Structure formats: C-alpha cells, structure tokens
PDB file of C-alpha atoms in Angstrom:
ATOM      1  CA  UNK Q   1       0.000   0.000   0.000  1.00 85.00           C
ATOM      2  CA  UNK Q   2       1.252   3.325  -0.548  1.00 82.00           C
ATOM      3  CA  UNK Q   3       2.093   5.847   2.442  1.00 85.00           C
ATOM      4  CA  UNK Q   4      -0.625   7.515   4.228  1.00 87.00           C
ATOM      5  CA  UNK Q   5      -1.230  11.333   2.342  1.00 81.00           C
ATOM      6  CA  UNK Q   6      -2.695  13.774   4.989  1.00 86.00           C
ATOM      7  CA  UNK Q   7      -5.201  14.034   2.232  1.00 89.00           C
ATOM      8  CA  UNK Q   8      -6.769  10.746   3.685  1.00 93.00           C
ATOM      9  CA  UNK Q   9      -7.197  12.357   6.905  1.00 96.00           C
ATOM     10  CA  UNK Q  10     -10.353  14.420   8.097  1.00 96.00           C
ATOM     11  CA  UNK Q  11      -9.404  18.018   8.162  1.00 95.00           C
ATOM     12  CA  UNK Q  12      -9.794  17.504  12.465  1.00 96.00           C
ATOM     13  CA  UNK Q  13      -6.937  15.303  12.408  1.00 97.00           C
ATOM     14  CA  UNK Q  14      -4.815  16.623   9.657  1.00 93.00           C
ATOM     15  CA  UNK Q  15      -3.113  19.914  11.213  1.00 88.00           C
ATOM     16  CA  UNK Q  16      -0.062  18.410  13.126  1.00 93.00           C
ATOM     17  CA  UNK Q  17      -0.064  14.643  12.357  1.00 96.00           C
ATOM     18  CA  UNK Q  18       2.963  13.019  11.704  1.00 97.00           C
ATOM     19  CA  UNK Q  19       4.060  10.126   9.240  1.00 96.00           C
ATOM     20  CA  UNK Q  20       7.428   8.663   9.812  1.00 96.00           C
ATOM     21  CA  UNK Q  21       8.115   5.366   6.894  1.00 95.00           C
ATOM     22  CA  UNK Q  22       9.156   2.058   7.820  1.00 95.00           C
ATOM     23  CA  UNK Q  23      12.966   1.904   9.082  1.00 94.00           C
ATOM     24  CA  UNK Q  24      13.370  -0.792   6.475  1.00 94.00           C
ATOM     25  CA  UNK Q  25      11.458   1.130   3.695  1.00 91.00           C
ATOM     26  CA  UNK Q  26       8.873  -2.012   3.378  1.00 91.00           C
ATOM     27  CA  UNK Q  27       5.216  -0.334   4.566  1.00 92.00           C
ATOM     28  CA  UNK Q  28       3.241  -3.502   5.439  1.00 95.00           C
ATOM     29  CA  UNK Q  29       2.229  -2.560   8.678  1.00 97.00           C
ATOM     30  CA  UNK Q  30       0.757   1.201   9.613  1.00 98.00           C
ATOM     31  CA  UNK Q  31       1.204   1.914  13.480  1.00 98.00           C
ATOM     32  CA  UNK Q  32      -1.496   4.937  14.497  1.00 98.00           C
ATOM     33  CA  UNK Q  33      -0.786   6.889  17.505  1.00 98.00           C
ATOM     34  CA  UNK Q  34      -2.717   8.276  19.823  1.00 98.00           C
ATOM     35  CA  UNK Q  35      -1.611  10.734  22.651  1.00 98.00           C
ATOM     36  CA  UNK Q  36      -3.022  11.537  26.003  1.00 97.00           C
ATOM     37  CA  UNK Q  37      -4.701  14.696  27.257  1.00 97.00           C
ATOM     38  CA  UNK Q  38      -2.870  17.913  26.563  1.00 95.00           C
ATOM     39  CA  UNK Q  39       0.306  16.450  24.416  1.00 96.00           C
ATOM     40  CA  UNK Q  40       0.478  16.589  21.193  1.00 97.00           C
ATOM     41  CA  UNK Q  41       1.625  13.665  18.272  1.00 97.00           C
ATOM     42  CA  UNK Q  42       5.492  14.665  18.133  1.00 97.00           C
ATOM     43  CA  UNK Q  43       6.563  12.875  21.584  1.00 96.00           C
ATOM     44  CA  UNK Q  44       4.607   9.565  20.064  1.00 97.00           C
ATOM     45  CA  UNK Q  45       6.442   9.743  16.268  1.00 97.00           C
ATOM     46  CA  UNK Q  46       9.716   9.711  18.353  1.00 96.00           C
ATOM     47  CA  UNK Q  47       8.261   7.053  20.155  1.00 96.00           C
ATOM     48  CA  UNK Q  48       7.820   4.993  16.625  1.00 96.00           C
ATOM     49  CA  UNK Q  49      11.311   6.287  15.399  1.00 96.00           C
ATOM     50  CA  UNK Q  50      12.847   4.929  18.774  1.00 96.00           C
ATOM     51  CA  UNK Q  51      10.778   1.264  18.531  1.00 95.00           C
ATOM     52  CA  UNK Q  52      11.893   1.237  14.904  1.00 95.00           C
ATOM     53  CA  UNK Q  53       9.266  -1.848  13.917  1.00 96.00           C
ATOM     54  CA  UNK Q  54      10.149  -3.710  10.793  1.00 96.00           C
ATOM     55  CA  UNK Q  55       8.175  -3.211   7.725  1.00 96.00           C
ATOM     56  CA  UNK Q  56       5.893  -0.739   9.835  1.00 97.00           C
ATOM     57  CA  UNK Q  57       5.612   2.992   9.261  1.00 97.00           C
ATOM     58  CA  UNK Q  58       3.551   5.201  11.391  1.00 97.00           C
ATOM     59  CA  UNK Q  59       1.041   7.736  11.949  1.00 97.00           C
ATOM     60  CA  UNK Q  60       0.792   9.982  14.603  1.00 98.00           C
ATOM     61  CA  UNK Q  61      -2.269  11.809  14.978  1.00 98.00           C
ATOM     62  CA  UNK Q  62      -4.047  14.782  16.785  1.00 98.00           C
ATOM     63  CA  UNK Q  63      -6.919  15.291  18.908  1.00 98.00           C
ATOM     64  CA  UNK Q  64      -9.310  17.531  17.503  1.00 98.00           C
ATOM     65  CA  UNK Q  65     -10.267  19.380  20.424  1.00 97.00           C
ATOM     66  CA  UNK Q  66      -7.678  21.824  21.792  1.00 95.00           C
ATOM     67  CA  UNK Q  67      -6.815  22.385  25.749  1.00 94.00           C
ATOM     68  CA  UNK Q  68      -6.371  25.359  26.603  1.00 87.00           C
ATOM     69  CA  UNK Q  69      -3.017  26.310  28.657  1.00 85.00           C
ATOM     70  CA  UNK Q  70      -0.947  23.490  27.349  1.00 88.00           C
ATOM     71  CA  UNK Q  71       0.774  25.524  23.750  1.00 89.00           C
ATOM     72  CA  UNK Q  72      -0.732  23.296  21.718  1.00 89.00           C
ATOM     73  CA  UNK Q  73      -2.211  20.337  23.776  1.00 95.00           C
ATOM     74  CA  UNK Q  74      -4.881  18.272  21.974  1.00 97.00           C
ATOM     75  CA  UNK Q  75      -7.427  15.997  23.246  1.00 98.00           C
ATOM     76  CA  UNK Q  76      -9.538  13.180  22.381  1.00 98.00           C
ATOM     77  CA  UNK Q  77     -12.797  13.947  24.455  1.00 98.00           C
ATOM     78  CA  UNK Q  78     -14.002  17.120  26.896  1.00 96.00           C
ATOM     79  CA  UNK Q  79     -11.919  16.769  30.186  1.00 95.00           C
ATOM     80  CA  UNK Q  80     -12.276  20.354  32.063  1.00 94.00           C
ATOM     81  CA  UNK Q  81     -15.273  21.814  33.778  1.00 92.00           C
ATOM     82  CA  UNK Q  82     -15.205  25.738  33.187  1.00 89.00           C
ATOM     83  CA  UNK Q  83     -13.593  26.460  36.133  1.00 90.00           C
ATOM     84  CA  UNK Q  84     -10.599  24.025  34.606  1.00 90.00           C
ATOM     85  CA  UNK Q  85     -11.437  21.379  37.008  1.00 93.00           C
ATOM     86  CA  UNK Q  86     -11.716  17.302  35.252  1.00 93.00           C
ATOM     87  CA  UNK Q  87     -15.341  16.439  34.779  1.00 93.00           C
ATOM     88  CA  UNK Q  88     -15.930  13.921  37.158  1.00 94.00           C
ATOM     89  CA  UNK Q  89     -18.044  11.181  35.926  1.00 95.00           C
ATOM     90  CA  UNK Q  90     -21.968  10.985  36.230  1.00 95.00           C
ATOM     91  CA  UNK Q  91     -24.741   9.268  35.185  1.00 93.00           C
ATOM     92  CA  UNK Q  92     -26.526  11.288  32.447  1.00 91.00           C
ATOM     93  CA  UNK Q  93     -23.815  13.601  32.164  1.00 94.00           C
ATOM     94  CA  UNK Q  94     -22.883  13.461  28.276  1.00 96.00           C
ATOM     95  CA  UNK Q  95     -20.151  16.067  27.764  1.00 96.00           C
ATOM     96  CA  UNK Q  96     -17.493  13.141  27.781  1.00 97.00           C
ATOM     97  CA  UNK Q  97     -19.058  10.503  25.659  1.00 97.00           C
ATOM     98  CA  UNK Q  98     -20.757  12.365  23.306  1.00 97.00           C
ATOM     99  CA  UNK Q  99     -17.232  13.876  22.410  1.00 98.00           C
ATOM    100  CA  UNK Q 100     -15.325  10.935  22.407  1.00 98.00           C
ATOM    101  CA  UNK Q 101     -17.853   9.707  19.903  1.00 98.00           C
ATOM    102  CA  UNK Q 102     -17.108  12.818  17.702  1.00 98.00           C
ATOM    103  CA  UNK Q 103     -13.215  11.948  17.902  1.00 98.00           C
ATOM    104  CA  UNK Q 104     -13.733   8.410  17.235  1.00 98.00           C
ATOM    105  CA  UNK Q 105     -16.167   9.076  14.346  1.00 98.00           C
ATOM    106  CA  UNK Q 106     -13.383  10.891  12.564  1.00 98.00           C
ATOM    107  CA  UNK Q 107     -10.970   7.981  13.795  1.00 98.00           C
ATOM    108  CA  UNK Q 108     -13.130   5.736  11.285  1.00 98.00           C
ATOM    109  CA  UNK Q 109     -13.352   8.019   8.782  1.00 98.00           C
ATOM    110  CA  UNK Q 110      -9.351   7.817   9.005  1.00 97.00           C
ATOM    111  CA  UNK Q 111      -9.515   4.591   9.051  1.00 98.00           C
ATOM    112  CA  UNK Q 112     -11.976   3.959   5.950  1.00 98.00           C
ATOM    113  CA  UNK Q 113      -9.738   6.273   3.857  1.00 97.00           C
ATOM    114  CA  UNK Q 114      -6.544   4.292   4.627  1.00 97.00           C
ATOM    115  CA  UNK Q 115      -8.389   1.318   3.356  1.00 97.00           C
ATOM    116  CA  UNK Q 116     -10.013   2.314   0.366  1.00 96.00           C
ATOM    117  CA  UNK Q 117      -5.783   3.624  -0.295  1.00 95.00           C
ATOM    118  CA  UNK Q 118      -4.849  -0.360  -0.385  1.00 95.00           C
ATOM    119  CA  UNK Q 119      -4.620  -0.636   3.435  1.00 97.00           C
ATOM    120  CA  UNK Q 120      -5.828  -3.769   4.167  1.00 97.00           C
ATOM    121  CA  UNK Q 121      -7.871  -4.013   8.008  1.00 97.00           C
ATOM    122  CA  UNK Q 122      -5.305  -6.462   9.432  1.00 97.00           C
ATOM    123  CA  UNK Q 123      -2.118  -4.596   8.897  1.00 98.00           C
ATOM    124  CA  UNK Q 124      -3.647  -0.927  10.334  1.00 98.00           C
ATOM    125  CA  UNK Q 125      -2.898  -1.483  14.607  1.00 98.00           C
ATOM    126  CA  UNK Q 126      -4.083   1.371  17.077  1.00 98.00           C
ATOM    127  CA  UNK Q 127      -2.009   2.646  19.984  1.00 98.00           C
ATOM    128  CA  UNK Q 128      -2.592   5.290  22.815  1.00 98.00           C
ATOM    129  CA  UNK Q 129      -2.150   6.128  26.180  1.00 98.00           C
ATOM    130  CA  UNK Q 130      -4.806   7.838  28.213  1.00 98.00           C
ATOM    131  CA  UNK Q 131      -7.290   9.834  26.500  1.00 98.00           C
ATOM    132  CA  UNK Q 132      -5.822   8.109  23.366  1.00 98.00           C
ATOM    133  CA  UNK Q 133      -6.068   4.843  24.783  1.00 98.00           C
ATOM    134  CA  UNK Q 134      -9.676   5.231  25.126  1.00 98.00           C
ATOM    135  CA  UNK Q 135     -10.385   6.790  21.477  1.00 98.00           C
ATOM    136  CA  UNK Q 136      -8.085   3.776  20.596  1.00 98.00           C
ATOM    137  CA  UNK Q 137     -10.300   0.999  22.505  1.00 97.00           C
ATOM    138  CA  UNK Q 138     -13.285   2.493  21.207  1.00 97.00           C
ATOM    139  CA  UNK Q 139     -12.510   3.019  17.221  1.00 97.00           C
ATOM    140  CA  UNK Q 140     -11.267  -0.834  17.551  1.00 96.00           C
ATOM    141  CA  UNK Q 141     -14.571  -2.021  18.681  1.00 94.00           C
ATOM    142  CA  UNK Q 142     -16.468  -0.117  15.436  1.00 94.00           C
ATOM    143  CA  UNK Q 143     -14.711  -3.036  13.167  1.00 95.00           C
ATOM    144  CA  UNK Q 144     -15.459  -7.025  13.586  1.00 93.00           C
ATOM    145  CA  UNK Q 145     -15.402  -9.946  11.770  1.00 92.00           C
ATOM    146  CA  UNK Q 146     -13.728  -9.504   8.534  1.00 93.00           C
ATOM    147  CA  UNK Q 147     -12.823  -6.033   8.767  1.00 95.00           C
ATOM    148  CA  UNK Q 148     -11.409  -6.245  12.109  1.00 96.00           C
ATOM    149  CA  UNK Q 149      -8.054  -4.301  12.825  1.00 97.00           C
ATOM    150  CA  UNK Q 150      -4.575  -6.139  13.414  1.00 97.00           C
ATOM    151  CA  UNK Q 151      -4.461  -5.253  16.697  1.00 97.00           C
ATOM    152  CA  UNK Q 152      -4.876  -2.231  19.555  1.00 98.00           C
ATOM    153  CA  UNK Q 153      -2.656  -1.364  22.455  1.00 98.00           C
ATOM    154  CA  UNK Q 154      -4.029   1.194  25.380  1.00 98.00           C
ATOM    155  CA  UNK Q 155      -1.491   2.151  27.889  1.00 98.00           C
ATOM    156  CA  UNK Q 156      -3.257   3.478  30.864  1.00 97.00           C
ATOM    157  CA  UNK Q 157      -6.476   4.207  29.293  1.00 97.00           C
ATOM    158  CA  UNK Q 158      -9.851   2.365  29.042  1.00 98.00           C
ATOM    159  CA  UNK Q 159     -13.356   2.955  28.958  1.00 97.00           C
ATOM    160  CA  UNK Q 160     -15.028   5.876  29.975  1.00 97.00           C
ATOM    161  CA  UNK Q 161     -17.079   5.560  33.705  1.00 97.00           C
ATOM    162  CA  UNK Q 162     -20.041   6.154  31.869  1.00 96.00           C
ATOM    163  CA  UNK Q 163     -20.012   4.345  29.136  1.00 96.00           C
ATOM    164  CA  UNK Q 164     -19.351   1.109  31.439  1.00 96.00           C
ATOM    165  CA  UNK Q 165     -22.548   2.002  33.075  1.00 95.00           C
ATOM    166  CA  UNK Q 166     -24.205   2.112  29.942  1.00 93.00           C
ATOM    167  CA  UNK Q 167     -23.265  -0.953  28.724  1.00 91.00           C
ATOM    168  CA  UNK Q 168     -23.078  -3.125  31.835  1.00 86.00           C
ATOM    169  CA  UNK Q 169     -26.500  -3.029  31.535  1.00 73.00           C
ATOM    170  CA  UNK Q 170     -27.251  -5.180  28.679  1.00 70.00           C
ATOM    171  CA  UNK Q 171     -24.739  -7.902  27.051  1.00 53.00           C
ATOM    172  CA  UNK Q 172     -22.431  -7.207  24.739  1.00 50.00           C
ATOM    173  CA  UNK Q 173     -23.611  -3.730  24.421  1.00 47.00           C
ATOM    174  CA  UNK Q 174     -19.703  -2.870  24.130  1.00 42.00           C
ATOM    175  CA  UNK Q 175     -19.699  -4.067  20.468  1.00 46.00           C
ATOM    176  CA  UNK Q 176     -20.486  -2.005  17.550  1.00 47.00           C
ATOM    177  CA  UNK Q 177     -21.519  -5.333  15.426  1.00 51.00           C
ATOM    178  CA  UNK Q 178     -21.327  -9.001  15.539  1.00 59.00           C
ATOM    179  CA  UNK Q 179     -17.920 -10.731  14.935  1.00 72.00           C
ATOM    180  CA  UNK Q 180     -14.940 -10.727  16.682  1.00 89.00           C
ATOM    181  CA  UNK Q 181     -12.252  -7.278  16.917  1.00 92.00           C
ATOM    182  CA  UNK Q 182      -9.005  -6.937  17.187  1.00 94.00           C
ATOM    183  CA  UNK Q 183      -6.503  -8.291  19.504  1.00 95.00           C
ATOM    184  CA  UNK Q 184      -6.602  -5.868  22.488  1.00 97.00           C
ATOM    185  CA  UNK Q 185      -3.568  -5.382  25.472  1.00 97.00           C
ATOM    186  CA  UNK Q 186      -4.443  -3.053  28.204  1.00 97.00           C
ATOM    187  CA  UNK Q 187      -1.433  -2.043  30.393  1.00 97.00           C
ATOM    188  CA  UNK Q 188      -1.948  -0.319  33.902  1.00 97.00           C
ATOM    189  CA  UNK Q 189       0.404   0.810  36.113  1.00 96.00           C
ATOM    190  CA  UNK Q 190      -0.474  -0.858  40.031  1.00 94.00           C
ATOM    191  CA  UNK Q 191       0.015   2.832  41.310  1.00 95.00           C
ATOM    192  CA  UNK Q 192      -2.139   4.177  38.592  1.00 96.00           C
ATOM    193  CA  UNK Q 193      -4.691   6.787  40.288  1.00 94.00           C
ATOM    194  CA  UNK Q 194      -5.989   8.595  37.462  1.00 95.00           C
ATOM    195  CA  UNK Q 195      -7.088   5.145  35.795  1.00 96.00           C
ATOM    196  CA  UNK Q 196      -8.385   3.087  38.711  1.00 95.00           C
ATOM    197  CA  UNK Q 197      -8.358  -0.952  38.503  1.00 96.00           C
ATOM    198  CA  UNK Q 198     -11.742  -1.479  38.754  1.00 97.00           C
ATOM    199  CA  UNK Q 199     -12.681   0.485  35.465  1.00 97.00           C
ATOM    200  CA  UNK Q 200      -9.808  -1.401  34.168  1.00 97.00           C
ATOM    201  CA  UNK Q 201     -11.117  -4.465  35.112  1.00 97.00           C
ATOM    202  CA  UNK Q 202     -14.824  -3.258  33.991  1.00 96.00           C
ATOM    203  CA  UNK Q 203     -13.434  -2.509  30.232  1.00 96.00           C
ATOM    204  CA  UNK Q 204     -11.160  -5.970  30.061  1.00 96.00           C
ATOM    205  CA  UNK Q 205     -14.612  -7.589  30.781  1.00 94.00           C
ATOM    206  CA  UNK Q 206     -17.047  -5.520  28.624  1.00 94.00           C
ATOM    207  CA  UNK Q 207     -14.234  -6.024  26.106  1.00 93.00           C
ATOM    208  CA  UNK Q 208     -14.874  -9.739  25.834  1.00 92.00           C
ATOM    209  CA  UNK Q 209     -18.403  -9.472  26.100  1.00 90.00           C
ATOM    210  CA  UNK Q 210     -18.394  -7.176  22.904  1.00 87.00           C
ATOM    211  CA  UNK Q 211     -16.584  -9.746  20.874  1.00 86.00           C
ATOM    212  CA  UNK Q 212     -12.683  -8.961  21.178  1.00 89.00           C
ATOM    213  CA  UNK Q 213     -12.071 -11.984  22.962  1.00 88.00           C
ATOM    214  CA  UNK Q 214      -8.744 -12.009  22.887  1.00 91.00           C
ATOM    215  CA  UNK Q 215      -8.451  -9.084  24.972  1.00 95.00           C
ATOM    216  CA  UNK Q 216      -5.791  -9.095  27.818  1.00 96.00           C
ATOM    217  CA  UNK Q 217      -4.396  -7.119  30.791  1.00 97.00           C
ATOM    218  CA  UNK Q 218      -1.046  -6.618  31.695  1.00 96.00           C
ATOM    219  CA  UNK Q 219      -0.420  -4.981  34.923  1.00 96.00           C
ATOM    220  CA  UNK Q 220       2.966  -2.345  35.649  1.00 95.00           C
ATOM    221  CA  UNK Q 221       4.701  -2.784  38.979  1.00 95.00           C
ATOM    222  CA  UNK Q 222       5.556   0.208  40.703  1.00 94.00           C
ATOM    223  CA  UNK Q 223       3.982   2.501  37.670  1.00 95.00           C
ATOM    224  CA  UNK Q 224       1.815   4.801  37.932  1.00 95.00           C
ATOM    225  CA  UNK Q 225      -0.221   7.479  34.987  1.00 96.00           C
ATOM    226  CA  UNK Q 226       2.615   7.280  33.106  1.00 93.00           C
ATOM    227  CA  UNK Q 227       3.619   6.556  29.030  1.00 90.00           C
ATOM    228  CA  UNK Q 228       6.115   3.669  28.289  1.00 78.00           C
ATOM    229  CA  UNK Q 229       9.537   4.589  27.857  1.00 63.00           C
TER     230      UNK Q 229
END
C-alpha cells in the first residue's frame, strides 16, 4: 500500500499529524498513535522512530479538540469543567461521551480512507495512552469480523465511567456489530490513580463481552499514569 497522504485524513486530524516510513522502507504494517490529554503527536512519532518496527511505518495523529493552557495540547474527548477542574463522571452527564464519539467518528473516517488507499484491516494497529487509549479501545470495537483491525494497544487508558454504566447493563452492548475485533492489550500501572483498577477491570470484561475476545491485561509494577519509555 502506498504511504498515508494527509489528504486521507479528516481536516480535524490533519493539522499536526505526523508520518514517519518504515525503518526498512517495506510499509506492510501502519502503526497509528494516539496521545493523552494535553500532548500533542510529536513525543509519540519519536516514540515509533525509537521502537523502529520492521516493515511498519507510522502515523501519529491529533486530537481535535484543543486544551487550553498546554501551547498546543490536543485531546480526544471534553476533560475540564469551566472552572478548569476534570469532569468527574456521572450518570446522564454526556459532555465526555458524546465527544469521544465525535473523535472516534473521525478515527473511522481515518480509518476507511486508509483502506479504500490499499490498506488492508489487518495490517492498520491502534495505539494510545490515556485519553488516546480510550479513542483507541473504542474506534477498535467499530470493526469485527472480517474487517477487524490487526491489533490495539491502550497504555493506561480504558473505557469511559459512563459508558461502562451504559453498557453493563445489557450484554455485549460494548460491540459495535457481531464478529470478533481486534486483539486488544491493556497495560496499567499498580500505582495508577488517574485510571483506577476497577474500570480497568470493567473494560477488560465488557471487552470480551463485545466480541474482542482475545483481549488481555497486563499490569505495571511500581507505575503509575505514566507513558512507556
């Protein structure tokens, strides 16, 4: 397939995305990165550069809302009150899902383009930590059975608290269709307190309920809210 053009990308996720090739020059694989709340895709290209995957390039994309404060920061879903303080989660309260839906929305989109380019399902894996491990999570679930991705990786981030309420209330309301989703690996730091173990927990199980059965957690020692290195 041929490199990923901006072009393909919605115009929310084009400004500031990075592509870095394949360290062997062979693009069979397409790594997409997704940061956390108030960063911005530069720190995760490095990231690719440094892991240096054969026959994999990478994309490194944007949140399309911006945080105020942070020069630049992006984010994947609404995370402030207006007095700057995080939303804390409640039933009813939409502000967080129904953005998150927005950012995974054009995550598909993204993803739709690459493939009508010659990318095939399989060889297009997510990554993200945090906020981007959640947009990650969630844009895996939207493709099953035959179109499912090659795999998604969430590094301190799963499900939001309200969406688990929503969908622990009827089975496998975590899946956008019938089949079976990518590969997923959640990894959690055991001193994690912005991502507790119980939601952790919740999302590994709603996870498997919504057909990516092969979904796995991995906890950190000693880590807390923190990227790899």
């Amino acid at each position: 397939p041929p490199p990923p053009d901006g072009g393909l990308l919605p115009a929310e996720l084009r400004r500031g995305h990075i592509f870095c090739p394949s360290p062997d020059g062979v693009h069979s694989n397409l790594l997409i990165l997704l940061h956390g709340l108030g960063d911005t895709p530069a720190p995760y290209a490095a990231l690719a550069r440094r892991m240096a995957l054969p026959q994999t390039c990478s994309l490194a994309l944007p949140g399309p809302l911006e945080v105020p404060e942070t020069n630049g920061g992006r984010a994947w879903y609404e995370a402030f009150e207006d007095d700057f303080e995080l939303i804390q989660p409640r039933r009813g309260d939409t502000r967080r899902t129904a953005s998150l839906d927005r950012s995974v929305q054009l995550l598909v989109q993204a993803v739709d383009s690459l493939v009508a380019a010659g990318w095939p399902h399989r060889s297009i894996q997510l990554f993200g930590f945090s906020q981007g491990g959640t947009a990650a999570l969630e844009t895996a679930m939207r493709y099953q059975g035959s179109r499912r991705l090659g795999g998604c990786a969430s590094v301190a981030g799963a499900m939001l608290q309200e969406l688990v309420w929503q969908r622990a209330g009827s089975v496998g309301a975590a899946a956008a269709g019938g089949g079976q989703c990518a590969p997923v690996l959640l990894t959690l730091g055991d001193r994690d307190d912005v991502t507790p173990r119980p939601l952790a927990d919740a999302t590994l199980d709603l996870l498997r309920k919504g057909g990516c059965i092969n979904a796995r957690l991995q906890l950190v020692p000693g880590k807390g809210h923190a990227m790899i290195g």
